[in-house]
Amino acid sequence: MPPVKPMLARAASKIPPGMIYEAKWDGFRALVFRDGDEVEIGSRSCKPLNRYFPELVTALRAELPPRCVVDGEIVVAREGRLDFEVLLERIHPADSRVRMLAERTPASFVAFDLLALDDASLMEAPTRDRRALLTEALREARDPVFTAPATGDLDLARRWFREFEGAGLDGVMAKRPDKPYRPDERLMVKIRHERTADCVVAGMRLHKSGPVVGSLLLGLHDEAGRLQHVGVCASFPMARRKQLMAELEPYFMDTYQGHPWADWVREEAHAQSRMPGGPSRWGGKKDPAWVPLRPELVCEVAYDHMQGDRFRHTTQFRRWRPDRQPSECGYAQLEQPVTFDVTRMLREGSG
């Protein structure tokens, strides 16, 4: 019975040998509980998701075994590529809009673990056994319910790591074949792509603990020369946050006037350019105010991949780049992954 927290993963830089490998899906982690006509979709934090994905509730009721608990990911694919921005739109307070989006951009569920089947808990069973039971239990499942492709072949996992990024996937997951399922424990391994980019530091937010740097606001120039807000750096030790405050002080602006993102307070401006302070789909409110900086500093950051025109996850600060001009920081420097069709991969790998 819900709530059950999902098993988690720790990060690694290389794909370890001797594991079961899967793609790392870029969507919403979800545990699905089915008991006859009852279907409950729970988020990673155990919040109910049924109201946001009514089309999946219907599909899961039809495609899953009558009594089971399945771990997986909710994703939206468009033109053969996962689209996290479109998925985010589903978290909306208006039921009418959710149902409209359910028809326009329907979601899929990718299953990768089985926690219970019929009256039996499988959480003490090793990963290899749970995987075999999952494959058999979902053998007849149809779109939009899929079984995630998996392999024990390290060379194939390395190829997936290279190829699947072109479909918007997030890397590769590795699981010990002999391990049980442990909620909220980091027994899996996640391997993500990491690249670097030179970005303009055009703003900052204060840390919740006091007057030190909480995050740096990053920008890249588009083809028209406009500075687009593409993400943040936020992971710093407290001592470094204090140092950054002193380093940034000469660039503080008294007002937003004259800043490339000066129009951030106007709702309509966010439809024309990416800038900080836009409404959050999760909370429905504007992000906290930010401190404008003269857009003259350049820093190098590490990132895993892009989602549209922004960094998908929080970037990692690497170093200042005093040798680079802000005008040189554009999208053209970013590496483009090879295109790969996630829809074809799911259908071929779910038999």
XYZ file of C-alpha atoms in Angstrom:
351
model
C 0.000 0.000 0.000
C 1.202 3.546 -0.668
C 3.167 5.471 0.322
C 6.426 3.721 -0.614
C 9.556 5.726 -1.389
C 11.580 4.657 -4.429
C 15.099 3.260 -4.273
C 17.664 5.945 -5.142
C 21.015 6.191 -6.909
C 24.461 7.615 -6.254
C 26.458 9.322 -8.976
C 29.521 7.850 -10.675
C 31.781 9.062 -13.469
C 32.174 5.677 -15.229
C 29.864 2.757 -15.977
C 30.816 -0.022 -13.519
C 31.195 -3.626 -14.733
C 29.076 -6.616 -13.689
C 25.741 -4.807 -13.408
C 22.308 -4.694 -15.047
C 22.122 -1.549 -17.189
C 19.221 0.640 -18.266
C 18.797 4.084 -19.766
C 18.345 6.922 -17.281
C 14.963 8.405 -18.166
C 14.392 12.159 -18.008
C 10.888 12.416 -16.587
C 8.959 12.092 -13.323
C 9.867 9.111 -11.148
C 6.653 7.307 -10.200
C 5.544 4.250 -8.254
C 2.278 2.802 -9.538
C -0.035 0.783 -7.276
C -2.825 -1.206 -8.904
C -5.473 -3.261 -7.097
C -8.246 -4.112 -9.520
C -9.878 -0.880 -10.652
C -7.893 1.165 -8.121
C -4.771 2.842 -9.510
C -2.565 5.191 -7.495
C 0.435 6.992 -9.030
C 2.867 8.280 -6.405
C 5.758 10.684 -7.002
C 9.301 10.319 -5.702
C 8.210 12.291 -2.629
C 5.033 10.164 -2.316
C 2.672 12.869 -3.565
C -0.290 11.631 -5.663
C -0.014 12.302 -9.400
C -3.309 10.853 -10.664
C -4.969 14.200 -11.355
C -2.099 15.341 -13.580
C -2.066 12.227 -15.781
C -5.658 11.006 -16.257
C -4.763 9.263 -19.529
C -2.104 7.207 -17.731
C -4.507 6.145 -14.986
C -6.751 4.645 -17.692
C -3.834 3.020 -19.523
C -2.257 1.579 -16.391
C -5.569 0.086 -15.341
C -5.781 -1.645 -18.709
C -2.154 -2.715 -19.199
C -0.758 -3.638 -15.767
C -1.428 -6.925 -13.945
C -4.579 -6.738 -11.771
C -2.613 -6.523 -8.533
C 0.911 -5.100 -8.557
C 3.335 -2.325 -7.594
C 5.601 -1.052 -10.386
C 8.476 1.435 -10.281
C 9.103 3.554 -13.366
C 9.191 6.945 -15.022
C 6.515 9.158 -16.551
C 7.782 10.725 -19.781
C 6.506 12.691 -22.763
C 8.060 12.040 -26.171
C 7.666 14.347 -29.162
C 9.193 13.657 -32.562
C 11.229 10.781 -31.148
C 12.755 12.773 -28.271
C 11.845 13.144 -24.599
C 10.563 16.636 -23.797
C 10.781 17.535 -20.114
C 9.473 21.077 -20.669
C 6.217 19.701 -22.092
C 6.013 17.223 -19.210
C 6.324 20.084 -16.724
C 3.264 21.752 -18.231
C 1.135 18.934 -16.831
C 1.679 20.170 -13.278
C -1.111 22.713 -13.498
C -3.884 23.616 -11.015
C -6.637 23.801 -13.658
C -8.227 20.410 -14.347
C -9.499 21.584 -17.736
C -5.978 22.442 -18.903
C -4.570 19.147 -17.612
C -7.173 17.211 -19.594
C -6.563 19.280 -22.697
C -2.811 18.562 -22.463
C -3.516 14.879 -21.816
C -5.068 14.754 -25.277
C -2.569 17.052 -26.999
C 0.689 15.693 -25.463
C -0.143 12.338 -23.827
C 2.375 10.852 -21.410
C 3.891 7.369 -21.341
C 4.963 5.172 -18.440
C 8.280 3.319 -18.654
C 8.457 0.487 -16.090
C 11.844 -0.675 -14.802
C 11.157 -2.512 -11.528
C 8.476 -4.690 -9.940
C 7.929 -4.422 -6.179
C 4.859 -6.636 -5.785
C 2.813 -9.048 -7.888
C -0.511 -10.585 -6.873
C -0.210 -11.087 -3.095
C 3.588 -11.402 -3.012
C 6.065 -8.680 -2.080
C 9.187 -8.834 -4.256
C 11.250 -6.252 -2.384
C 13.569 -8.887 -0.884
C 14.082 -10.602 -4.254
C 17.333 -9.819 -6.122
C 17.253 -7.351 -9.013
C 17.723 -10.071 -11.668
C 14.608 -11.936 -10.435
C 12.484 -8.792 -10.197
C 13.560 -7.864 -13.714
C 12.577 -11.267 -15.119
C 9.176 -11.096 -13.422
C 8.621 -7.533 -14.684
C 9.385 -8.541 -18.280
C 6.949 -11.443 -18.089
C 4.218 -9.469 -16.284
C 4.273 -6.658 -18.884
C 4.885 -8.846 -21.939
C 1.485 -7.983 -23.418
C 1.459 -4.314 -22.331
C 0.818 -1.808 -25.105
C 1.608 1.845 -25.763
C 1.713 4.019 -23.619
C 2.986 1.459 -21.065
C 6.479 0.144 -21.798
C 9.153 -1.999 -20.194
C 12.531 -0.240 -20.088
C 15.175 -2.035 -22.166
C 17.908 -3.594 -19.984
C 21.158 -5.440 -20.606
C 24.041 -7.077 -18.767
C 26.432 -6.275 -21.628
C 28.861 -3.527 -20.592
C 29.807 -2.688 -24.189
C 26.139 -2.273 -25.119
C 25.608 -0.057 -22.057
C 28.480 2.140 -23.218
C 26.894 2.398 -26.650
C 23.568 3.319 -25.067
C 25.347 6.010 -23.075
C 26.604 7.547 -26.326
C 23.489 7.076 -28.462
C 20.517 7.541 -26.170
C 21.394 11.133 -25.314
C 20.205 12.075 -28.781
C 16.724 11.019 -27.673
C 16.793 13.278 -24.612
C 17.745 10.560 -22.131
C 19.851 11.406 -19.122
C 22.622 8.786 -19.108
C 22.755 5.185 -17.882
C 21.621 3.463 -14.666
C 23.499 0.472 -13.233
C 21.961 -1.973 -10.734
C 23.559 -4.809 -8.799
C 21.945 -8.070 -9.989
C 21.896 -9.563 -6.479
C 20.509 -6.599 -4.509
C 17.005 -6.356 -2.969
C 14.802 -3.270 -3.359
C 15.474 -0.783 -0.557
C 13.243 2.333 -0.451
C 15.085 5.644 0.003
C 18.529 3.974 -0.099
C 21.136 4.750 -2.773
C 21.839 1.237 -4.021
C 21.786 2.068 -7.739
C 24.440 3.936 -9.737
C 23.710 6.773 -12.182
C 26.197 7.830 -14.836
C 25.434 11.135 -16.545
C 27.088 13.005 -19.373
C 29.270 15.943 -18.380
C 30.415 18.742 -20.651
C 31.613 22.282 -20.093
C 30.446 25.650 -21.356
C 31.497 29.256 -20.864
C 28.589 31.357 -19.568
C 27.924 34.964 -18.659
C 27.259 35.495 -14.939
C 24.477 38.107 -15.043
C 22.896 37.773 -11.626
C 22.800 35.958 -8.307
C 20.423 34.924 -5.567
C 21.209 35.096 -1.875
C 21.529 31.943 0.195
C 18.693 31.132 2.590
C 21.133 31.254 5.521
C 22.146 34.897 5.059
C 24.009 37.454 2.921
C 26.172 35.032 0.939
C 25.815 33.689 -2.596
C 23.090 31.092 -2.999
C 23.300 30.651 -6.763
C 24.791 32.278 -9.833
C 22.431 33.070 -12.733
C 23.910 32.063 -16.069
C 23.314 33.416 -19.555
C 24.145 32.536 -23.167
C 23.679 34.733 -26.229
C 21.302 33.544 -28.942
C 21.782 34.170 -32.679
C 20.117 37.567 -32.337
C 22.585 38.588 -29.623
C 20.045 38.457 -26.782
C 21.280 37.132 -23.438
C 19.077 34.177 -22.507
C 18.897 32.837 -18.935
C 19.978 29.188 -19.211
C 20.382 27.954 -15.637
C 22.246 28.301 -12.361
C 25.307 27.221 -10.378
C 24.333 26.525 -6.796
C 26.579 23.904 -5.168
C 29.253 25.671 -3.141
C 30.770 25.142 0.334
C 29.817 27.921 2.739
C 33.340 29.368 2.756
C 33.254 29.598 -1.034
C 29.860 31.317 -0.942
C 31.396 34.074 1.180
C 34.359 34.406 -1.178
C 32.035 34.660 -4.180
C 30.122 37.475 -2.504
C 33.324 39.510 -2.281
C 34.308 38.635 -5.861
C 30.917 39.702 -7.230
C 30.530 42.911 -5.212
C 32.215 45.171 -7.825
C 29.609 44.030 -10.377
C 26.472 44.712 -8.302
C 23.865 46.956 -9.985
C 21.676 49.249 -7.893
C 18.624 48.659 -10.123
C 17.504 46.357 -12.914
C 17.480 49.309 -15.315
C 19.878 48.713 -18.195
C 20.243 45.012 -17.436
C 19.515 42.479 -20.270
C 16.851 40.895 -18.028
C 15.375 44.162 -16.755
C 11.870 43.123 -17.905
C 11.768 40.017 -15.705
C 8.930 41.494 -13.600
C 6.582 41.563 -16.613
C 4.805 38.257 -17.299
C 4.628 38.841 -21.053
C 8.399 39.374 -21.297
C 9.051 35.728 -20.399
C 7.286 34.617 -23.564
C 9.850 36.488 -25.666
C 13.109 35.669 -23.866
C 14.380 33.364 -21.131
C 15.068 35.313 -17.935
C 15.011 34.564 -14.201
C 11.937 35.040 -12.069
C 9.374 33.274 -14.248
C 6.347 31.573 -12.672
C 7.080 28.129 -11.232
C 4.889 25.299 -12.520
C 5.269 23.550 -9.178
C 4.355 26.415 -6.874
C 2.445 28.718 -9.222
C 4.332 31.741 -7.882
C 7.269 33.782 -9.105
C 10.748 32.746 -8.072
C 12.425 34.942 -5.418
C 13.921 38.229 -6.535
C 17.501 38.183 -7.707
C 20.451 40.574 -7.586
C 21.433 41.971 -11.007
C 25.113 41.957 -11.940
C 26.778 43.803 -14.761
C 27.038 41.029 -17.389
C 30.816 41.229 -17.672
C 32.002 38.075 -15.882
C 32.463 34.731 -17.617
C 32.716 31.396 -15.852
C 33.181 27.824 -17.049
C 30.549 25.370 -15.834
C 30.086 21.622 -16.177
C 26.682 20.392 -17.323
C 25.151 17.063 -18.322
C 22.778 18.028 -21.135
C 20.476 20.700 -22.499
C 16.687 20.670 -22.340
C 15.672 22.869 -25.223
C 17.489 26.167 -24.726
C 18.522 25.743 -21.070
C 20.592 23.441 -18.862
C 18.434 20.557 -17.673
C 20.054 20.338 -14.221
C 22.005 22.638 -11.923
C 25.484 23.158 -13.347
C 28.806 22.828 -11.496
C 31.117 25.823 -11.248
C 34.593 25.023 -12.588
C 36.507 28.327 -12.831
C 36.407 31.967 -13.823
C 37.371 32.710 -17.438
C 38.912 36.212 -17.488
C 40.293 35.380 -20.935
C 36.798 35.177 -22.454
C 34.513 38.042 -23.473
C 30.801 37.823 -22.573
C 29.920 38.349 -26.249
C 31.727 35.070 -27.045
C 29.403 33.039 -24.819
C 26.741 31.671 -27.153
C 24.830 28.493 -27.904
C 27.164 27.598 -30.783
C 29.811 26.295 -28.335
C 27.477 23.575 -27.024
C 27.958 20.031 -28.254
C 24.939 18.575 -30.043
C 24.244 14.874 -29.398
C 23.495 12.492 -32.252
C 19.766 12.203 -32.928
C 18.164 8.987 -31.664
C 14.483 7.972 -31.785
C 13.299 7.136 -28.252
C 9.889 5.972 -29.482
C 11.439 3.349 -31.738
C 13.784 2.239 -28.965
C 10.891 1.753 -26.527
C 8.740 -0.192 -28.939
C 11.567 -2.432 -30.056
C 12.835 -2.946 -26.527
C 9.494 -3.706 -24.883
C 8.684 -7.019 -26.540
